[in-house]
Amino acid sequence: MSERQYDIVVFGATGFTGGLTAEYLAAHVPEGCRWALAGRSTAKLEAVRERLAAIDPACADLPLLQADVTDAASLRTVAESTRVVVTTVGPYLQYGEPLVAACAEAGTDYVDLCGEPEFVDRMYLAHHETALRTGARLVHACGLDSIPYDLGAYFTVGRLPADGPITVDAQIRADAEFSGGTFSSALTAFSRARHMTAVAKRRRAADPRPADRTIRTPSGPPTRDAETGRWLVPMPTLDPQIVARSAAALPRYGTSFTYRQAAAMKRLTTLVATGAGLGVLAVAAQIPPVRNALGKVRKPGDGPSAQRRARSWFQVRFTGEAAGQRVVTEFAGGDPGYDETAKMMSESAMCLAFDDLPETAGQVTTAVAMGDPLVARLQNAGLRIRVLDE
Ligand SMILES: NC(=O)c1ccc[n+]([C@@H]2O[C@H](COP(=O)([O-])OP(=O)(O)OC[C@H]3O[C@@H](n4cnc5c(N)ncnc54)[C@H](OP(=O)(O)O)[C@@H]3O)[C@@H](O)[C@H]2O)c1
């Protein structure tokens, strides 16, 4: 590994989130870090490199690697040239697998921003065994999906007694906008609900939960929080699955662990409007011409402006309980989907490349692969991961 040419390669830097990720790395890579940009268009990569040189003049010499997801040999060259690959080339169901395959084969650590449960399950079934053999760490969901939830639950569990059942309730509040790539990923996921269920079933058979411990992620209809008066709406996201996998892998989550997650909404009208909007989108995504027309609403490469992002924020508030003890924590920050996502993903890549971590391989979560060192990195980078009340 130390003989590899690069420490980190960013694939997708010509896109919206990939561009922000490259900018973050340009400003934060440690002295001596060897990194490069990969993408399908050299002309576009050159334009990104010029932008990065304005942040750090040394970036004017960043190597550019030509690679396309339709060209397996180009991805193999990328995977074999570096210790860690960071990819924002999505929707991952559409474009993601060839790079996961190349990294698993080459023993290269892999980090993405995927929030698509079907993709994560498919990659487990197809590439986990290979990665175990080669030593590659395949870490999906290193952005808003699912770092705040995975590391927030991990941080909360660490502040509770280890004996007896542990419960963690997460409530999310946010004010933000989404990009063309995110909208396209959501449409793809909505159009594949049946496939997602079938693949999840195959994964459960291949990757059973530990027999001697109980791990539950119940959801249900919206309820009202007696303490805050907010409406709590469970969302069908990847996050609870990721938290449950961390709990399954780490004995610190105890013999009986329950995790609930919900979006917290002040007004009933917001709840009804959100439910109706998601319902319409889910139905529309089933009809190909309507799905294609909707896909043009937000174009690839588009995303919220710097001014809009500067006003955006998110907070995930965790209430953990065990053995009669209660702790309230938060994982919070600025623009969740892009500025903070680029930060979370870049810090994950640097954590894998440079930190002293437990030995893991195969498909692993952020809590399992990186745990405390990644929490410390994100705190240093300005995310608020802290105890509010105990
Ligand atoms: N879950 C989260 O927390 C989170 C947050 C943000 C984003 N995301 C996900 O991140 C992904 C990217 O979002 P985005 O808004 O940045 O999208 P985007 O602006 O559309 O960028 C997509 C990138 O993919 C590249 N690409 C497309 N086809 C390719 C191919 N055949 N070979 C090589 N590269 C190819 C594009 O390159 P060109 O420039 O050459 O077209 C571009 O660099 C989406 O899947 C989105 O859902 C997730």
Short mmCIF file of C-alpha atoms and ligand atoms in Angstrom, two decimals:
data_model
loop_
_atom_site.label_atom_id
_atom_site.label_comp_id
_atom_site.label_asym_id
_atom_site.label_seq_id
_atom_site.Cartn_x
_atom_site.Cartn_y
_atom_site.Cartn_z
CA MET A 1 0.00 0.00 0.00
CA SER A 2 2.73 2.48 0.90
CA GLU A 3 4.09 1.95 -2.61
CA ARG A 4 0.92 3.36 -4.14
CA GLN A 5 1.36 6.57 -6.09
CA TYR A 6 -1.36 8.53 -4.26
CA ASP A 7 -2.91 8.65 -0.78
CA ILE A 8 -6.32 9.89 -2.00
CA VAL A 9 -8.02 10.16 -5.41
CA VAL A 10 -11.28 12.12 -5.79
CA PHE A 11 -13.60 10.73 -8.48
CA GLY A 12 -16.43 13.11 -9.48
CA ALA A 13 -14.72 16.43 -8.72
CA THR A 14 -16.37 17.96 -11.82
CA GLY A 15 -19.81 17.57 -10.17
CA PHE A 16 -21.44 19.74 -7.49
CA THR A 17 -20.60 17.79 -4.31
CA GLY A 18 -17.33 16.42 -5.71
CA GLY A 19 -16.22 20.01 -6.46
CA LEU A 20 -16.91 21.06 -2.87
CA THR A 21 -15.06 17.97 -1.63
CA ALA A 22 -12.00 18.78 -3.76
CA GLU A 23 -12.09 22.37 -2.47
CA TYR A 24 -12.21 21.14 1.13
CA LEU A 25 -9.26 18.81 0.53
CA ALA A 26 -7.30 21.58 -1.20
CA ALA A 27 -7.58 23.65 1.98
CA HIS A 28 -7.07 20.82 4.50
CA VAL A 29 -4.84 17.97 3.29
CA PRO A 30 -1.80 17.54 5.52
CA GLU A 31 1.68 18.45 4.32
CA GLY A 32 3.01 15.78 2.01
CA CYS A 33 -0.38 14.26 1.15
CA ARG A 34 -0.27 12.90 -2.39
CA TRP A 35 -3.66 13.33 -4.02
CA ALA A 36 -5.21 13.50 -7.47
CA LEU A 37 -8.47 14.17 -9.33
CA ALA A 38 -10.16 11.59 -11.56
CA GLY A 39 -13.05 12.04 -14.00
CA ARG A 40 -14.24 11.36 -17.49
CA SER A 41 -13.49 14.80 -18.97
CA THR A 42 -9.91 16.07 -18.79
CA ALA A 43 -11.02 19.56 -19.88
CA LYS A 44 -13.50 19.74 -16.97
CA LEU A 45 -10.88 18.39 -14.54
CA GLU A 46 -8.44 21.09 -15.68
CA ALA A 47 -11.07 23.75 -14.88
CA VAL A 48 -11.55 22.28 -11.38
CA ARG A 49 -7.77 22.21 -10.86
CA GLU A 50 -7.56 25.90 -11.79
CA ARG A 51 -10.21 26.67 -9.15
CA LEU A 52 -8.28 24.66 -6.56
CA ALA A 53 -5.04 26.49 -7.37
CA ALA A 54 -6.76 29.69 -6.18
CA ILE A 55 -7.17 27.99 -2.78
CA ASP A 56 -3.65 26.52 -2.66
CA PRO A 57 -1.19 27.33 -5.47
CA ALA A 58 0.37 23.84 -5.03
CA CYS A 59 -2.85 22.41 -6.51
CA ALA A 60 -1.80 23.74 -9.93
CA ASP A 61 0.30 20.55 -10.19
CA LEU A 62 -2.42 18.09 -9.07
CA PRO A 63 -2.34 14.99 -11.30
CA LEU A 64 -5.49 14.36 -13.38
CA LEU A 65 -6.60 10.78 -14.12
CA GLN A 66 -8.98 10.07 -16.98
CA ALA A 67 -11.57 7.49 -15.84
CA ASP A 68 -15.11 6.61 -16.88
CA VAL A 69 -17.51 4.22 -15.11
CA THR A 70 -18.17 2.55 -18.47
CA ASP A 71 -14.45 1.71 -18.82
CA ALA A 72 -13.49 -0.94 -16.22
CA ALA A 73 -9.78 -0.76 -17.09
CA SER A 74 -9.68 2.99 -16.32
CA LEU A 75 -11.24 2.34 -12.89
CA ARG A 76 -8.79 -0.48 -12.20
CA THR A 77 -5.91 1.92 -12.94
CA VAL A 78 -7.37 4.47 -10.50
CA ALA A 79 -7.95 1.87 -7.78
CA GLU A 80 -4.45 0.43 -8.12
CA SER A 81 -2.80 3.86 -8.02
CA THR A 82 -4.06 5.01 -4.62
CA ARG A 83 -4.69 3.99 -1.00
CA VAL A 84 -8.14 5.65 -0.77
CA VAL A 85 -10.74 6.55 -3.42
CA VAL A 86 -13.45 9.13 -2.68
CA THR A 87 -16.36 9.07 -5.11
CA THR A 88 -19.29 11.40 -5.70
CA VAL A 89 -20.28 9.82 -9.02
CA GLY A 90 -23.95 9.06 -8.51
CA PRO A 91 -26.75 8.00 -8.54
CA TYR A 92 -24.74 5.09 -7.20
CA LEU A 93 -27.27 2.48 -8.36
CA GLN A 94 -26.68 3.75 -11.87
CA TYR A 95 -22.94 4.46 -11.84
CA GLY A 96 -21.42 3.11 -8.62
CA GLU A 97 -20.72 -0.62 -8.83
CA PRO A 98 -17.71 -0.76 -11.22
CA LEU A 99 -15.62 1.40 -8.87
CA VAL A 100 -16.61 -0.61 -5.77
CA ALA A 101 -15.60 -3.76 -7.65
CA ALA A 102 -12.25 -2.26 -8.68
CA CYS A 103 -11.47 -1.09 -5.12
CA ALA A 104 -12.49 -4.43 -3.56
CA GLU A 105 -10.22 -6.28 -6.02
CA ALA A 106 -7.28 -3.91 -5.56
CA GLY A 107 -7.50 -3.78 -1.74
CA THR A 108 -8.15 -0.02 -1.92
CA ASP A 109 -10.18 1.83 0.70
CA TYR A 110 -13.39 3.29 -0.73
CA VAL A 111 -15.56 6.16 0.54
CA ASP A 112 -18.84 7.38 -0.95
CA LEU A 113 -21.88 9.56 -0.25
CA CYS A 114 -24.45 6.94 -1.02
CA GLY A 115 -27.85 7.21 0.67
CA GLU A 116 -29.38 4.42 -1.44
CA PRO A 117 -30.12 1.29 0.69
CA GLU A 118 -30.44 -0.98 -2.35
CA PHE A 119 -26.95 -0.04 -3.57
CA VAL A 120 -25.35 -0.67 -0.17
CA ASP A 121 -27.01 -4.10 0.08
CA ARG A 122 -26.06 -5.02 -3.50
CA MET A 123 -22.43 -4.05 -2.86
CA TYR A 124 -22.38 -6.16 0.32
CA LEU A 125 -23.67 -9.20 -1.55
CA ALA A 126 -21.32 -8.74 -4.51
CA HIS A 127 -18.07 -7.38 -3.04
CA HIS A 128 -17.86 -7.80 0.75
CA GLU A 129 -16.15 -11.21 0.56
CA THR A 130 -13.57 -9.97 -1.96
CA ALA A 131 -12.83 -6.92 0.20
CA LEU A 132 -12.39 -9.12 3.29
CA ARG A 133 -9.81 -11.10 1.33
CA THR A 134 -7.90 -8.07 -0.04
CA GLY A 135 -8.23 -5.88 3.08
CA ALA A 136 -10.20 -3.09 1.36
CA ARG A 137 -12.49 -1.06 3.63
CA LEU A 138 -15.67 -0.22 1.73
CA VAL A 139 -17.31 2.64 3.62
CA HIS A 140 -20.58 3.87 2.13
CA ALA A 141 -22.71 6.76 3.39
CA CYS A 142 -19.96 9.16 4.49
CA GLY A 143 -22.08 12.31 4.08
CA LEU A 144 -25.33 13.56 5.59
CA ASP A 145 -26.40 9.97 5.01
CA SER A 146 -25.34 8.55 7.47
CA ILE A 147 -22.44 10.08 9.44
CA PRO A 148 -24.49 12.31 11.79
CA TYR A 149 -26.71 9.35 12.76
CA ASP A 150 -24.03 6.66 12.86
CA LEU A 151 -21.45 8.69 14.77
CA GLY A 152 -24.12 10.51 16.82
CA ALA A 153 -25.52 7.19 18.05
CA TYR A 154 -21.96 5.89 18.63
CA PHE A 155 -21.07 9.03 20.65
CA THR A 156 -24.31 8.75 22.69
CA VAL A 157 -23.85 5.03 23.45
CA GLY A 158 -20.31 5.79 24.65
CA ARG A 159 -21.77 8.07 27.35
CA LEU A 160 -24.15 5.46 28.78
CA PRO A 161 -23.54 2.51 31.11
CA ALA A 162 -22.65 -0.62 29.16
CA ASP A 163 -24.88 -2.99 31.17
CA GLY A 164 -28.60 -3.34 30.50
CA PRO A 165 -30.70 -2.38 27.48
CA ILE A 166 -29.75 0.82 25.65
CA THR A 167 -32.24 2.96 23.72
CA VAL A 168 -31.33 5.92 21.50
CA ASP A 169 -33.94 8.24 19.95
CA ALA A 170 -32.76 10.62 17.19
CA GLN A 171 -34.72 13.69 16.07
CA ILE A 172 -33.66 15.64 12.98
CA ARG A 173 -34.39 19.26 12.19
CA ALA A 174 -32.95 21.09 9.19
CA ASP A 175 -33.35 23.99 6.82
CA ALA A 176 -31.61 23.31 3.51
CA GLU A 177 -31.93 22.74 -0.27
CA PHE A 178 -30.85 19.79 -2.44
CA SER A 179 -28.77 19.36 -5.63
CA GLY A 180 -29.52 17.85 -9.05
CA GLY A 181 -27.53 14.73 -8.16
CA THR A 182 -29.43 14.20 -4.89
CA PHE A 183 -32.80 14.67 -6.62
CA SER A 184 -31.80 12.18 -9.30
CA SER A 185 -30.71 9.62 -6.65
CA ALA A 186 -34.02 10.04 -4.79
CA LEU A 187 -36.03 9.54 -7.99
CA THR A 188 -34.00 6.41 -8.84
CA ALA A 189 -34.53 5.00 -5.33
CA PHE A 190 -38.30 5.74 -5.37
CA SER A 191 -38.65 3.96 -8.72
CA ARG A 192 -37.10 0.78 -7.29
CA ALA A 193 -39.01 0.13 -4.06
CA ARG A 194 -39.69 -3.53 -4.94
CA HIS A 195 -36.08 -4.23 -5.94
CA MET A 196 -34.90 -2.61 -2.71
CA THR A 197 -37.10 -4.90 -0.58
CA ALA A 198 -35.97 -8.02 -2.46
CA VAL A 199 -32.27 -7.19 -2.16
CA ALA A 200 -32.66 -6.30 1.54
CA LYS A 201 -34.14 -9.75 2.11
CA ARG A 202 -31.17 -11.42 0.40
CA ARG A 203 -28.80 -9.39 2.50
CA ARG A 204 -30.55 -10.31 5.76
CA ALA A 205 -30.05 -13.98 4.86
CA ALA A 206 -26.36 -13.48 4.01
CA ASP A 207 -25.58 -11.08 6.87
CA PRO A 208 -27.65 -12.13 9.91
CA ARG A 209 -27.68 -10.08 13.12
CA PRO A 210 -25.80 -11.61 16.12
CA ALA A 211 -27.91 -14.40 17.68
CA ASP A 212 -27.02 -13.52 21.29
CA ARG A 213 -27.96 -9.82 21.12
CA THR A 214 -31.12 -7.89 20.20
CA ILE A 215 -30.84 -4.93 17.83
CA ARG A 216 -34.05 -3.17 16.86
CA THR A 217 -34.86 -0.13 14.68
CA PRO A 218 -38.64 0.19 15.05
CA SER A 219 -40.56 2.77 13.05
CA GLY A 220 -44.30 3.45 12.84
CA PRO A 221 -46.82 6.22 12.22
CA PRO A 222 -46.03 9.84 13.13
CA THR A 223 -46.32 10.61 16.85
CA ARG A 224 -46.18 13.78 18.91
CA ASP A 225 -43.24 14.36 21.27
CA ALA A 226 -44.69 15.11 24.72
CA GLU A 227 -41.63 17.18 25.72
CA THR A 228 -41.24 19.46 22.67
CA GLY A 229 -44.71 19.22 21.10
CA ARG A 230 -43.06 18.46 17.72
CA TRP A 231 -44.44 15.88 15.27
CA LEU A 232 -41.99 12.98 14.84
CA VAL A 233 -42.06 11.38 11.39
CA PRO A 234 -39.99 8.23 10.75
CA MET A 235 -38.40 8.44 7.26
CA PRO A 236 -37.48 5.40 5.13
CA THR A 237 -33.78 6.34 4.92
CA LEU A 238 -30.60 4.27 4.99
CA ASP A 239 -29.48 5.66 8.36
CA PRO A 240 -31.21 3.28 10.83
CA GLN A 241 -29.80 0.32 8.87
CA ILE A 242 -26.28 1.74 9.15
CA VAL A 243 -26.70 2.38 12.90
CA ALA A 244 -27.97 -1.19 13.38
CA ARG A 245 -24.91 -2.56 11.52
CA SER A 246 -22.59 -0.59 13.79
CA ALA A 247 -24.50 -1.95 16.80
CA ALA A 248 -24.19 -5.49 15.44
CA ALA A 249 -20.43 -5.14 14.99
CA LEU A 250 -19.59 -3.32 18.24
CA PRO A 251 -20.33 -5.09 21.57
CA ARG A 252 -20.35 -1.65 23.33
CA TYR A 253 -23.96 -1.15 22.08
CA GLY A 254 -24.97 -3.83 24.62
CA THR A 255 -27.02 -7.00 24.53
CA SER A 256 -30.23 -5.14 23.73
CA PHE A 257 -30.07 -1.99 21.60
CA THR A 258 -33.02 -0.02 20.21
CA TYR A 259 -32.65 2.92 17.81
CA ARG A 260 -35.46 5.15 16.58
CA GLN A 261 -35.07 8.01 14.13
CA ALA A 262 -37.57 10.63 13.02
CA ALA A 263 -37.78 14.03 11.38
CA ALA A 264 -39.13 16.54 13.91
CA MET A 265 -41.72 19.00 12.57
CA LYS A 266 -43.26 21.91 14.43
CA ARG A 267 -46.53 22.12 12.51
CA LEU A 268 -49.06 19.51 11.45
CA THR A 269 -49.37 21.34 8.10
CA THR A 270 -45.63 20.73 7.39
CA LEU A 271 -46.10 17.06 8.21
CA VAL A 272 -49.08 16.75 5.85
CA ALA A 273 -47.35 18.71 3.04
CA THR A 274 -44.13 16.62 3.36
CA GLY A 275 -46.09 13.37 3.36
CA ALA A 276 -48.15 14.43 0.35
CA GLY A 277 -45.03 15.64 -1.54
CA LEU A 278 -43.13 12.40 -0.93
CA GLY A 279 -46.24 10.38 -1.84
CA VAL A 280 -46.64 12.21 -5.17
CA LEU A 281 -42.92 11.79 -5.93
CA ALA A 282 -43.05 8.06 -5.08
CA VAL A 283 -46.01 7.52 -7.44
CA ALA A 284 -44.55 9.73 -10.20
CA ALA A 285 -41.21 7.88 -10.06
CA GLN A 286 -43.01 4.66 -11.10
CA ILE A 287 -43.98 6.16 -14.49
CA PRO A 288 -40.85 6.39 -16.72
CA PRO A 289 -41.84 9.44 -18.85
CA VAL A 290 -42.90 11.39 -15.73
CA ARG A 291 -39.70 10.30 -13.94
CA ASN A 292 -37.60 11.50 -16.90
CA ALA A 293 -39.42 14.83 -16.99
CA LEU A 294 -38.94 15.27 -13.23
CA GLY A 295 -35.23 14.46 -13.65
CA LYS A 296 -34.89 17.66 -15.69
CA VAL A 297 -36.26 19.84 -12.86
CA ARG A 298 -32.80 19.88 -11.24
CA LYS A 299 -29.91 19.29 -13.69
CA PRO A 300 -26.75 17.31 -12.83
CA GLY A 301 -24.08 19.71 -11.58
CA ASP A 302 -26.72 22.13 -10.14
CA GLY A 303 -26.98 22.77 -6.43
CA PRO A 304 -27.81 25.42 -3.83
CA SER A 305 -25.82 28.67 -4.12
CA ALA A 306 -23.11 29.63 -1.61
CA GLN A 307 -25.51 32.24 -0.14
CA ARG A 308 -28.28 29.67 0.33
CA ARG A 309 -25.84 27.18 1.83
CA ALA A 310 -24.57 29.82 4.25
CA ARG A 311 -28.12 30.08 5.68
CA SER A 312 -28.66 26.30 5.88
CA TRP A 313 -28.33 24.28 9.07
CA PHE A 314 -29.16 20.91 10.62
CA GLN A 315 -29.38 19.39 14.06
CA VAL A 316 -29.77 15.76 15.08
CA ARG A 317 -30.68 15.52 18.75
CA PHE A 318 -30.13 12.16 20.46
CA THR A 319 -31.73 11.02 23.70
CA GLY A 320 -30.03 7.93 25.08
CA GLU A 321 -31.21 5.87 28.04
CA ALA A 322 -29.67 2.90 29.86
CA ALA A 323 -29.88 1.53 33.40
CA GLY A 324 -31.95 4.51 34.58
CA GLN A 325 -29.41 7.01 33.20
CA ARG A 326 -30.28 9.55 30.49
CA VAL A 327 -28.05 11.60 28.21
CA VAL A 328 -28.99 14.15 25.54
CA THR A 329 -26.44 14.84 22.80
CA GLU A 330 -26.37 16.58 19.43
CA PHE A 331 -24.65 16.29 16.08
CA ALA A 332 -25.18 19.63 14.34
CA GLY A 333 -23.69 22.01 11.83
CA GLY A 334 -24.20 24.19 8.77
CA ASP A 335 -25.39 23.23 5.29
CA PRO A 336 -26.01 19.49 5.72
CA GLY A 337 -26.19 18.14 2.17
CA TYR A 338 -23.16 19.81 0.62
CA ASP A 339 -20.76 21.97 2.71
CA GLU A 340 -20.88 19.67 5.75
CA THR A 341 -21.20 16.58 3.56
CA ALA A 342 -18.01 17.53 1.66
CA LYS A 343 -16.31 18.04 5.03
CA MET A 344 -17.53 14.69 6.45
CA MET A 345 -16.50 12.80 3.33
CA SER A 346 -13.05 14.45 3.06
CA GLU A 347 -12.31 13.92 6.76
CA SER A 348 -13.37 10.26 6.38
CA ALA A 349 -10.91 9.83 3.50
CA MET A 350 -8.09 11.49 5.45
CA CYS A 351 -8.98 9.42 8.52
CA LEU A 352 -8.68 6.18 6.53
CA ALA A 353 -5.47 7.36 4.89
CA PHE A 354 -3.61 8.74 7.90
CA ASP A 355 -5.10 7.76 11.29
CA ASP A 356 -4.34 4.84 13.56
CA LEU A 357 -7.55 2.78 13.24
CA PRO A 358 -8.77 -0.66 14.34
CA GLU A 359 -8.08 -3.37 11.79
CA THR A 360 -11.23 -3.86 9.68
CA ALA A 361 -12.02 -4.92 6.11
CA GLY A 362 -15.04 -5.53 3.88
CA GLN A 363 -18.16 -3.35 3.94
CA VAL A 364 -17.91 -1.42 7.21
CA THR A 365 -19.73 1.56 8.73
CA THR A 366 -18.06 4.82 9.74
CA ALA A 367 -18.46 3.97 13.45
CA VAL A 368 -16.82 0.58 13.00
CA ALA A 369 -14.02 1.61 10.63
CA MET A 370 -13.17 5.00 12.15
CA GLY A 371 -15.14 5.65 15.41
CA ASP A 372 -13.39 8.02 17.86
CA PRO A 373 -10.69 9.32 15.47
CA LEU A 374 -13.38 10.45 13.00
CA VAL A 375 -15.49 12.01 15.78
CA ALA A 376 -12.39 13.97 16.88
CA ARG A 377 -11.63 15.06 13.31
CA LEU A 378 -15.19 16.30 12.73
CA GLN A 379 -15.24 18.16 16.06
CA ASN A 380 -11.96 19.86 15.09
CA ALA A 381 -13.49 20.70 11.71
CA GLY A 382 -16.32 22.60 13.43
CA LEU A 383 -19.19 20.12 13.61
CA ARG A 384 -20.95 20.20 16.97
CA ILE A 385 -20.83 16.68 18.39
CA ARG A 386 -21.42 17.17 22.09
CA VAL A 387 -23.38 16.39 25.24
CA LEU A 388 -26.27 18.80 25.85
CA ASP A 389 -27.60 17.34 29.08
CA GLU A 390 -26.83 14.42 31.39
N1 LIG B 1 -26.44 11.14 0.95
C1 LIG B 1 -25.82 12.28 1.08
O1 LIG B 1 -25.50 12.70 2.16
C2 LIG B 1 -25.49 13.02 -0.17
C3 LIG B 1 -25.24 14.41 -0.18
C4 LIG B 1 -24.91 15.01 -1.39
C5 LIG B 1 -24.84 14.25 -2.56
N2 LIG B 1 -25.11 12.91 -2.49
C6 LIG B 1 -25.02 12.06 -3.68
O2 LIG B 1 -23.81 12.32 -4.35
C7 LIG B 1 -23.99 12.08 -5.72
C8 LIG B 1 -23.47 13.29 -6.49
O3 LIG B 1 -24.33 14.39 -6.31
P1 LIG B 1 -24.02 15.76 -7.07
O4 LIG B 1 -25.10 16.70 -6.77
O5 LIG B 1 -22.61 16.18 -6.80
O6 LIG B 1 -24.14 15.25 -8.61
P2 LIG B 1 -23.60 15.88 -9.94
O7 LIG B 1 -23.30 17.33 -9.76
O8 LIG B 1 -24.57 15.48 -10.99
O9 LIG B 1 -22.19 15.14 -10.21
C9 LIG B 1 -22.10 13.85 -10.73
C10 LIG B 1 -20.65 13.51 -11.08
O10 LIG B 1 -20.65 12.22 -11.68
C11 LIG B 1 -19.83 12.26 -12.83
N3 LIG B 1 -20.19 11.23 -13.82
C12 LIG B 1 -21.41 11.00 -14.37
N4 LIG B 1 -21.32 9.98 -15.24
C13 LIG B 1 -20.02 9.57 -15.23
C14 LIG B 1 -19.29 8.55 -15.91
N5 LIG B 1 -19.88 7.78 -16.84
N6 LIG B 1 -17.98 8.39 -15.62
C15 LIG B 1 -17.36 9.18 -14.72
N7 LIG B 1 -17.99 10.17 -14.05
C16 LIG B 1 -19.30 10.36 -14.31
C17 LIG B 1 -20.05 13.65 -13.39
O11 LIG B 1 -19.00 13.95 -14.31
P3 LIG B 1 -19.19 15.03 -15.51
O12 LIG B 1 -18.94 16.38 -14.88
O13 LIG B 1 -18.13 14.65 -16.49
O14 LIG B 1 -20.59 14.92 -16.03
C18 LIG B 1 -19.98 14.46 -12.09
O15 LIG B 1 -18.63 14.69 -11.73
C19 LIG B 1 -25.47 11.78 -5.93
O16 LIG B 1 -25.63 10.39 -6.01
C20 LIG B 1 -26.12 12.31 -4.66
O17 LIG B 1 -27.29 11.59 -4.30
C21 LIG B 1 -25.43 12.30 -1.33
#
